[in-house]
Amino acid sequence: MQALILAGGKGTRLRPLTIHTPKPVVPIVNKPFLNYQIDLLKRAGVKDITLSLSYQPGKIEEIFADGQDYDVRIHYAVEASPLGTGGAYKNAEKYLTETAIVFNGDVLTDMDLARIVAHHKERKAAATVVLVPVENVSAYGVVETDSEGRVQRFVEKPKPGETTSNTINAGCYILEPHILNYVPAGETYSFEYQIFPSILKAGEPFYSYIWNDYWLDIGKPQSYLQANYDLINDKLPVFPVYRHNPQFGNSEDAPKIDYVSVVDPSCTIKPGVEIINSVIGPNCIIEEKARIENSVVWAASRIGKEAVICNSIIGKSGIIGKSSVVDGAILGDKSSLTDYTII
Ligand code: GTP
């Protein structure tokens, strides 16, 4: 068993966070996102993993290197210019010699990959696409299937009345190596618009597997925040959160960190600070009486005295002036707000 993680996209919807940090390694509860996918693959016994990269590949290679620290073997297939999801798959051909799990590198899920692969093998499928049910399908790639779970049709971003299906492509596929033959080398190509329709047309055994548990595309600011909230609130028991929060006494002005928040132990947290349902990255300084709620603060940021941060993401090395109120903001790395700012 092998795996390919498609991790070369520009992550435009997560800008400005992805200007200096590629989306596959944005910190989720203080760990680069791909850690979660690599963990999930390891659980299914998959240790031969290829990362398909294009945007800022060096930053990802620097973190995962050959995979030894993660107890897996990692290969890299780097595109000179982005080839789309299908072209990226073809570009990794030399590493894909067995049945492969192909994963979009922005899906947080607790999928039981071993079970999904077993389902694929039992049906002698050439391809299996994992589906998730959603309430509103209009922003997604809908997949229609028959009563046996065979894929019938793909409808990308359907208009009202175009489909009655509520299951969407979850960005996880099990593919036999010969599927690579449907993709021309060196061309920009798409799974959704080109490879999958070709597989259907060829009459290959193409199945679906419906995943009814957790699934979230972390690629938008609100869903990025949601991923952090869900992990710290133990919504994904497969990824337990270990807290090493700084400890304080019980004096009246001691900082208060609620039960779910995660604060890196290297942070300086001053008296009177309150941290609620939030994640604070390494080496941050939180000044007296600041309040941080439902927010994620990346490494090396300084939050001024009596500042209030709510429902926001503060990029690396942010400086938030004293008594500022920041609500619903997404601030890129090195943002600096003067004292008393309100945004
Ligand atoms: P947006 O710009 O915000 O849409 O994000 P994105 O660039 O990541 O695109 P999208 O969310 O549609 O991509 C789904 C997955 O495929 C992500 O994990 C991307 O990293 C990956 N991906 C998208 N395009 C490419 C590509 O050209 N090459 C490679 N290697 N991966 C890609």
CSV table of C-alpha atoms and ligand atoms in Angstrom, one decimal:
chain,number,residue,atom,x,y,z
A,1,MET,CA,0.0,0.0,0.0
A,2,GLN,CA,1.2,3.5,-0.9
A,3,ALA,CA,-0.1,7.0,-0.5
A,4,LEU,CA,0.1,10.2,-2.4
A,5,ILE,CA,-0.9,13.5,-0.8
A,6,LEU,CA,-1.7,16.3,-3.2
A,7,ALA,CA,-0.1,19.2,-1.4
A,8,GLY,CA,0.9,21.6,-4.2
A,9,GLY,CA,-2.0,24.1,-4.3
A,10,LYS,CA,-1.5,27.8,-3.7
A,11,GLY,CA,-4.2,27.9,-1.0
A,12,THR,CA,-5.6,31.2,-2.2
A,13,ARG,CA,-8.7,31.0,0.0
A,14,LEU,CA,-6.5,30.9,3.1
A,15,ARG,CA,-4.6,34.0,2.2
A,16,PRO,CA,-2.9,35.9,3.8
A,17,LEU,CA,-2.0,33.0,6.0
A,18,THR,CA,-0.6,31.0,3.1
A,19,ILE,CA,1.6,33.7,1.7
A,20,HIS,CA,4.6,32.4,3.7
A,21,THR,CA,3.2,29.1,4.9
A,22,PRO,CA,1.9,26.6,2.4
A,23,LYS,CA,-1.6,25.3,3.3
A,24,PRO,CA,-0.5,21.7,3.9
A,25,VAL,CA,1.7,22.9,6.8
A,26,VAL,CA,-0.4,25.6,8.4
A,27,PRO,CA,-0.4,24.9,12.1
A,28,ILE,CA,-3.5,23.1,13.4
A,29,VAL,CA,-3.4,22.9,17.2
A,30,ASN,CA,0.3,23.8,16.8
A,31,LYS,CA,1.2,21.0,14.4
A,32,PRO,CA,1.7,21.2,10.7
A,33,PHE,CA,-1.5,20.0,9.1
A,34,LEU,CA,0.0,17.1,7.2
A,35,ASN,CA,0.9,15.5,10.5
A,36,TYR,CA,-2.8,14.5,10.8
A,37,GLN,CA,-2.9,12.9,7.4
A,38,ILE,CA,0.4,11.1,7.9
A,39,ASP,CA,-1.0,9.8,11.3
A,40,LEU,CA,-4.1,8.5,9.6
A,41,LEU,CA,-2.1,6.8,6.9
A,42,LYS,CA,0.1,5.2,9.5
A,43,ARG,CA,-2.9,3.8,11.4
A,44,ALA,CA,-3.9,2.1,8.2
A,45,GLY,CA,-0.4,0.6,7.9
A,46,VAL,CA,0.7,2.9,5.1
A,47,LYS,CA,4.3,4.1,5.5
A,48,ASP,CA,5.3,4.7,1.9
A,49,ILE,CA,4.1,8.3,1.3
A,50,THR,CA,4.7,10.6,-1.6
A,51,LEU,CA,4.1,14.3,-1.2
A,52,SER,CA,3.2,16.0,-4.4
A,53,LEU,CA,4.4,19.6,-4.2
A,54,SER,CA,4.5,22.8,-6.2
A,55,TYR,CA,3.9,25.9,-4.1
A,56,GLN,CA,6.9,26.6,-1.8
A,57,PRO,CA,8.0,23.0,-1.7
A,58,GLY,CA,11.1,23.7,0.3
A,59,LYS,CA,9.1,24.7,3.3
A,60,ILE,CA,7.3,21.3,3.3
A,61,GLU,CA,10.4,19.3,2.6
A,62,GLU,CA,12.2,21.0,5.5
A,63,ILE,CA,9.6,19.8,7.9
A,64,PHE,CA,9.1,16.2,6.8
A,65,ALA,CA,12.5,15.4,5.3
A,66,ASP,CA,12.7,11.7,4.5
A,67,GLY,CA,10.0,10.9,7.1
A,68,GLN,CA,12.2,9.2,9.5
A,69,ASP,CA,11.1,11.4,12.4
A,70,TYR,CA,7.5,10.4,11.7
A,71,ASP,CA,8.3,6.7,11.3
A,72,VAL,CA,7.4,6.7,7.6
A,73,ARG,CA,9.2,6.9,4.3
A,74,ILE,CA,8.5,10.1,2.4
A,75,HIS,CA,9.2,10.8,-1.3
A,76,TYR,CA,8.7,14.1,-3.0
A,77,ALA,CA,7.3,14.7,-6.5
A,78,VAL,CA,7.8,18.4,-7.2
A,79,GLU,CA,6.2,20.2,-10.2
A,80,ALA,CA,8.0,23.1,-11.8
A,81,SER,CA,4.6,24.7,-12.3
A,82,PRO,CA,1.3,23.4,-10.9
A,83,LEU,CA,-0.2,20.6,-13.0
A,84,GLY,CA,-3.6,20.4,-11.3
A,85,THR,CA,-4.6,17.4,-9.1
A,86,GLY,CA,-4.5,14.9,-12.0
A,87,GLY,CA,-1.2,16.2,-13.5
A,88,ALA,CA,0.3,16.0,-10.0
A,89,TYR,CA,-0.8,12.4,-9.7
A,90,LYS,CA,0.9,11.5,-13.0
A,91,ASN,CA,4.0,13.4,-12.0
A,92,ALA,CA,4.3,11.0,-9.0
A,93,GLU,CA,4.0,8.0,-11.2
A,94,LYS,CA,7.4,6.5,-10.4
A,95,TYR,CA,6.5,6.2,-6.8
A,96,LEU,CA,3.0,4.7,-7.4
A,97,THR,CA,3.6,1.0,-8.2
A,98,GLU,CA,0.9,-0.5,-5.9
A,99,THR,CA,-2.7,0.3,-4.8
A,100,ALA,CA,-2.5,3.9,-3.6
A,101,ILE,CA,-4.5,6.1,-1.4
A,102,VAL,CA,-4.6,9.6,-2.9
A,103,PHE,CA,-5.5,12.3,-0.5
A,104,ASN,CA,-6.2,16.1,-1.0
A,105,GLY,CA,-3.7,17.7,1.4
A,106,ASP,CA,-6.4,19.8,3.0
A,107,VAL,CA,-8.9,17.3,4.4
A,108,LEU,CA,-9.1,16.8,8.2
A,109,THR,CA,-10.9,13.5,8.8
A,110,ASP,CA,-10.9,10.4,11.0
A,111,MET,CA,-11.6,8.1,8.0
A,112,ASP,CA,-10.8,4.4,8.6
A,113,LEU,CA,-8.6,4.0,5.6
A,114,ALA,CA,-7.9,0.3,6.2
A,115,ARG,CA,-11.7,-0.3,6.1
A,116,ILE,CA,-12.0,1.8,2.9
A,117,VAL,CA,-9.1,-0.1,1.2
A,118,ALA,CA,-10.7,-3.4,2.2
A,119,HIS,CA,-14.0,-2.3,0.6
A,120,HIS,CA,-12.1,-1.4,-2.5
A,121,LYS,CA,-10.3,-4.8,-2.7
A,122,GLU,CA,-13.5,-6.8,-1.9
A,123,ARG,CA,-15.1,-5.3,-5.0
A,124,LYS,CA,-12.0,-5.6,-7.1
A,125,ALA,CA,-12.4,-2.0,-7.9
A,126,ALA,CA,-10.0,-0.1,-10.2
A,127,ALA,CA,-10.9,3.1,-8.4
A,128,THR,CA,-12.9,4.0,-5.2
A,129,VAL,CA,-13.8,7.6,-4.3
A,130,VAL,CA,-14.7,8.4,-0.7
A,131,LEU,CA,-17.9,10.4,-0.4
A,132,VAL,CA,-19.3,12.5,2.5
A,133,PRO,CA,-22.9,13.6,2.8
A,134,VAL,CA,-23.5,17.4,3.1
A,135,GLU,CA,-26.6,19.6,3.5
A,136,ASN,CA,-25.8,22.1,0.7
A,137,VAL,CA,-23.9,20.5,-2.2
A,138,SER,CA,-23.7,23.6,-4.4
A,139,ALA,CA,-20.1,24.5,-3.6
A,140,TYR,CA,-18.8,20.9,-4.1
A,141,GLY,CA,-18.2,18.1,-6.5
A,142,VAL,CA,-21.3,15.9,-6.2
A,143,VAL,CA,-21.0,12.2,-7.0
A,144,GLU,CA,-24.0,10.2,-8.0
A,145,THR,CA,-24.0,6.4,-7.4
A,146,ASP,CA,-26.3,3.4,-8.0
A,147,SER,CA,-27.7,1.2,-5.2
A,148,GLU,CA,-24.5,-0.9,-5.2
A,149,GLY,CA,-22.3,2.1,-4.7
A,150,ARG,CA,-21.0,2.2,-8.2
A,151,VAL,CA,-20.2,5.7,-9.4
A,152,GLN,CA,-22.5,6.9,-12.1
A,153,ARG,CA,-21.9,10.6,-12.6
A,154,PHE,CA,-19.9,13.6,-11.4
A,155,VAL,CA,-21.6,17.0,-11.2
A,156,GLU,CA,-19.2,19.8,-10.2
A,157,LYS,CA,-20.8,22.7,-8.2
A,158,PRO,CA,-24.4,21.8,-9.2
A,159,LYS,CA,-27.1,24.4,-9.8
A,160,PRO,CA,-30.4,23.8,-8.0
A,161,GLY,CA,-32.3,20.9,-9.6
A,162,GLU,CA,-29.2,19.5,-11.3
A,163,THR,CA,-28.8,16.6,-9.0
A,164,THR,CA,-30.7,14.9,-6.2
A,165,SER,CA,-27.6,13.4,-4.6
A,166,ASN,CA,-26.2,14.8,-1.3
A,167,THR,CA,-22.9,13.0,-1.4
A,168,ILE,CA,-19.8,14.9,-2.4
A,169,ASN,CA,-16.2,14.0,-3.3
A,170,ALA,CA,-14.3,13.9,0.0
A,171,GLY,CA,-10.9,14.3,-1.7
A,172,CYS,CA,-9.7,10.7,-1.0
A,173,TYR,CA,-9.4,8.0,-3.6
A,174,ILE,CA,-8.1,4.5,-3.7
A,175,LEU,CA,-6.6,3.9,-7.1
A,176,GLU,CA,-5.0,0.9,-8.8
A,177,PRO,CA,-1.7,1.8,-10.6
A,178,HIS,CA,-3.1,1.3,-14.1
A,179,ILE,CA,-5.3,4.4,-13.6
A,180,LEU,CA,-2.2,6.4,-14.3
A,181,ASN,CA,-2.5,5.3,-17.9
A,182,TYR,CA,-5.6,7.6,-18.2
A,183,VAL,CA,-3.4,10.7,-17.6
A,184,PRO,CA,-1.1,12.2,-20.2
A,185,ALA,CA,2.4,13.1,-18.8
A,186,GLY,CA,3.5,16.7,-18.3
A,187,GLU,CA,0.0,18.2,-18.8
A,188,THR,CA,-2.3,20.1,-16.5
A,189,TYR,CA,-5.0,17.6,-15.7
A,190,SER,CA,-7.9,17.2,-13.3
A,191,PHE,CA,-9.3,14.3,-11.4
A,192,GLU,CA,-12.8,15.6,-11.3
A,193,TYR,CA,-13.1,16.9,-14.8
A,194,GLN,CA,-10.9,14.5,-16.7
A,195,ILE,CA,-9.6,11.3,-15.0
A,196,PHE,CA,-12.9,10.3,-13.3
A,197,PRO,CA,-15.0,10.8,-16.5
A,198,SER,CA,-12.4,8.7,-18.4
A,199,ILE,CA,-12.6,5.9,-15.9
A,200,LEU,CA,-16.4,5.9,-16.1
A,201,LYS,CA,-16.4,6.0,-19.9
A,202,ALA,CA,-14.0,3.0,-20.0
A,203,GLY,CA,-16.5,1.0,-17.8
A,204,GLU,CA,-13.9,0.3,-15.1
A,205,PRO,CA,-15.2,-1.0,-11.8
A,206,PHE,CA,-15.5,2.4,-10.1
A,207,TYR,CA,-17.0,2.4,-6.6
A,208,SER,CA,-17.8,4.8,-3.8
A,209,TYR,CA,-17.5,4.6,0.0
A,210,ILE,CA,-19.6,6.9,2.1
A,211,TRP,CA,-17.8,8.2,5.2
A,212,ASN,CA,-20.4,9.4,7.7
A,213,ASP,CA,-18.1,10.6,10.5
A,214,TYR,CA,-15.8,13.6,10.6
A,215,TRP,CA,-14.7,15.4,7.5
A,216,LEU,CA,-13.6,19.0,7.0
A,217,ASP,CA,-11.8,20.9,4.2
A,218,ILE,CA,-9.5,23.2,6.2
A,219,GLY,CA,-9.0,25.5,3.2
A,220,LYS,CA,-11.1,28.5,4.2
A,221,PRO,CA,-10.5,30.7,7.2
A,222,GLN,CA,-13.7,29.7,9.0
A,223,SER,CA,-13.1,26.0,8.5
A,224,TYR,CA,-9.4,26.5,9.5
A,225,LEU,CA,-10.7,27.9,12.8
A,226,GLN,CA,-13.3,25.1,13.0
A,227,ALA,CA,-10.6,22.4,12.6
A,228,ASN,CA,-8.8,23.9,15.6
A,229,TYR,CA,-11.9,24.1,17.7
A,230,ASP,CA,-13.0,20.6,16.9
A,231,LEU,CA,-9.6,19.1,17.8
A,232,ILE,CA,-9.3,20.9,21.1
A,233,ASN,CA,-12.9,20.0,21.9
A,234,ASP,CA,-12.1,16.3,21.4
A,235,LYS,CA,-14.4,15.9,18.3
A,236,LEU,CA,-11.8,13.7,16.7
A,237,PRO,CA,-10.8,11.0,19.3
A,238,VAL,CA,-8.3,9.5,16.8
A,239,PHE,CA,-6.2,12.7,17.3
A,240,PRO,CA,-6.0,13.2,21.0
A,241,VAL,CA,-4.7,16.6,22.0
A,242,TYR,CA,-1.8,16.6,24.6
A,243,ARG,CA,-1.7,19.8,26.6
A,244,HIS,CA,1.5,21.1,28.1
A,245,ASN,CA,0.0,24.5,29.0
A,246,PRO,CA,2.0,26.7,31.3
A,247,GLN,CA,0.8,26.4,34.9
A,248,PHE,CA,-0.1,29.2,37.3
A,249,GLY,CA,-1.2,29.3,40.9
A,250,ASN,CA,-4.7,30.1,42.0
A,251,SER,CA,-4.1,33.7,43.0
A,252,GLU,CA,-6.8,36.2,42.0
A,253,ASP,CA,-4.8,37.7,39.1
A,254,ALA,CA,-3.3,34.5,37.9
A,255,PRO,CA,-3.9,33.9,34.1
A,256,LYS,CA,-6.9,31.8,33.3
A,257,ILE,CA,-6.7,29.2,30.5
A,258,ASP,CA,-9.9,27.2,30.1
A,259,TYR,CA,-10.0,23.4,30.0
A,260,VAL,CA,-9.9,23.1,26.2
A,261,SER,CA,-7.4,25.8,25.1
A,262,VAL,CA,-3.9,24.8,24.0
A,263,VAL,CA,-1.0,27.1,24.9
A,264,ASP,CA,2.5,26.2,24.0
A,265,PRO,CA,4.7,26.0,27.1
A,266,SER,CA,7.2,28.4,25.7
A,267,CYS,CA,4.7,31.3,25.9
A,268,THR,CA,4.9,34.1,28.4
A,269,ILE,CA,1.4,34.7,29.8
A,270,LYS,CA,1.1,37.7,32.1
A,271,PRO,CA,-1.3,38.1,35.1
A,272,GLY,CA,-5.0,38.7,34.4
A,273,VAL,CA,-4.9,37.1,31.0
A,274,GLU,CA,-7.9,35.0,29.9
A,275,ILE,CA,-7.7,32.4,27.2
A,276,ILE,CA,-10.9,30.6,26.1
A,277,ASN,CA,-11.4,28.0,23.4
A,278,SER,CA,-8.1,29.1,21.6
A,279,VAL,CA,-4.7,27.9,20.5
A,280,ILE,CA,-1.6,29.8,21.1
A,281,GLY,CA,1.6,28.9,19.2
A,282,PRO,CA,5.2,28.8,20.6
A,283,ASN,CA,7.0,31.9,22.0
A,284,CYS,CA,4.0,34.2,22.1
A,285,ILE,CA,3.8,36.9,24.7
A,286,ILE,CA,0.4,37.7,26.1
A,287,GLU,CA,0.4,40.9,28.1
A,288,GLU,CA,-1.6,41.7,31.3
A,289,LYS,CA,-5.4,41.3,31.1
A,290,ALA,CA,-5.5,40.5,27.4
A,291,ARG,CA,-8.4,38.2,26.5
A,292,ILE,CA,-8.3,35.7,23.7
A,293,GLU,CA,-11.4,33.8,22.7
A,294,ASN,CA,-12.2,31.4,19.9
A,295,SER,CA,-9.0,32.3,18.2
A,296,VAL,CA,-5.7,30.9,16.9
A,297,VAL,CA,-2.5,32.8,17.4
A,298,TRP,CA,0.6,31.6,15.5
A,299,ALA,CA,4.1,31.6,16.9
A,300,ALA,CA,6.1,34.5,18.2
A,301,SER,CA,3.1,37.0,18.4
A,302,ARG,CA,2.7,39.6,21.0
A,303,ILE,CA,-0.7,40.5,22.2
A,304,GLY,CA,-0.8,43.8,24.1
A,305,LYS,CA,-2.2,44.6,27.5
A,306,GLU,CA,-6.0,44.5,27.7
A,307,ALA,CA,-6.3,43.7,24.1
A,308,VAL,CA,-9.3,41.5,23.1
A,309,ILE,CA,-9.0,39.0,20.3
A,310,CYS,CA,-12.1,37.1,19.2
A,311,ASN,CA,-12.9,34.7,16.4
A,312,SER,CA,-9.6,35.6,14.7
A,313,ILE,CA,-6.4,34.2,13.3
A,314,ILE,CA,-3.2,36.0,14.0
A,315,GLY,CA,-0.3,35.0,11.7
A,316,LYS,CA,3.3,34.5,12.8
A,317,SER,CA,5.1,37.3,14.7
A,318,GLY,CA,2.0,39.5,14.9
A,319,ILE,CA,2.0,42.5,17.1
A,320,ILE,CA,-1.4,43.6,18.5
A,321,GLY,CA,-1.2,47.0,20.4
A,322,LYS,CA,-2.6,47.5,23.8
A,323,SER,CA,-6.4,47.8,24.3
A,324,SER,CA,-7.0,46.8,20.7
A,325,VAL,CA,-10.2,44.9,19.8
A,326,VAL,CA,-9.8,42.4,17.0
A,327,ASP,CA,-12.9,40.5,16.1
A,328,GLY,CA,-13.3,38.2,13.1
A,329,ALA,CA,-10.0,39.2,11.6
A,330,ILE,CA,-7.4,37.1,9.6
A,331,LEU,CA,-4.0,38.8,10.0
A,332,GLY,CA,-1.0,37.7,7.9
A,333,ASP,CA,2.5,37.1,9.3
A,334,LYS,CA,4.1,40.2,10.9
A,335,SER,CA,0.9,42.2,11.0
A,336,SER,CA,1.2,45.1,13.4
A,337,LEU,CA,-1.7,47.0,14.9
A,338,THR,CA,-1.2,50.2,16.9
A,339,ASP,CA,-2.6,50.6,20.4
A,340,TYR,CA,-6.3,51.0,20.6
A,341,THR,CA,-7.0,49.7,17.1
A,342,ILE,CA,-10.5,48.3,16.6
A,343,ILE,CA,-11.1,45.9,13.7
B,1,GTP,P1,-7.4,27.4,-3.2
B,1,GTP,O1,-6.4,28.2,-4.0
B,1,GTP,O2,-7.8,28.1,-1.9
B,1,GTP,O3,-8.6,26.8,-3.9
B,1,GTP,O4,-6.6,26.1,-2.6
B,1,GTP,P2,-5.7,25.0,-3.4
B,1,GTP,O5,-4.7,25.7,-4.3
B,1,GTP,O6,-5.1,24.1,-2.4
B,1,GTP,O7,-6.8,24.2,-4.3
B,1,GTP,P3,-7.8,23.1,-3.9
B,1,GTP,O8,-8.3,23.3,-2.5
B,1,GTP,O9,-8.8,22.9,-5.0
B,1,GTP,O10,-6.8,21.8,-4.0
B,1,GTP,C1,-7.2,20.6,-3.4
B,1,GTP,C2,-5.9,19.8,-3.0
B,1,GTP,O11,-5.1,19.6,-4.2
B,1,GTP,C3,-5.0,20.6,-2.1
B,1,GTP,O12,-4.5,19.8,-1.1
B,1,GTP,C4,-3.9,21.2,-3.0
B,1,GTP,O13,-2.7,21.3,-2.3
B,1,GTP,C5,-3.8,20.2,-4.1
B,1,GTP,N1,-3.5,20.8,-5.4
B,1,GTP,C6,-4.3,21.7,-6.1
B,1,GTP,N2,-3.7,22.0,-7.2
B,1,GTP,C7,-2.5,21.3,-7.3
B,1,GTP,C8,-1.4,21.2,-8.2
B,1,GTP,O14,-1.5,21.9,-9.3
B,1,GTP,N3,-0.4,20.4,-7.9
B,1,GTP,C9,-0.4,19.7,-6.7
B,1,GTP,N4,0.7,19.0,-6.5
B,1,GTP,N5,-1.3,19.8,-5.8
B,1,GTP,C10,-2.4,20.6,-6.1
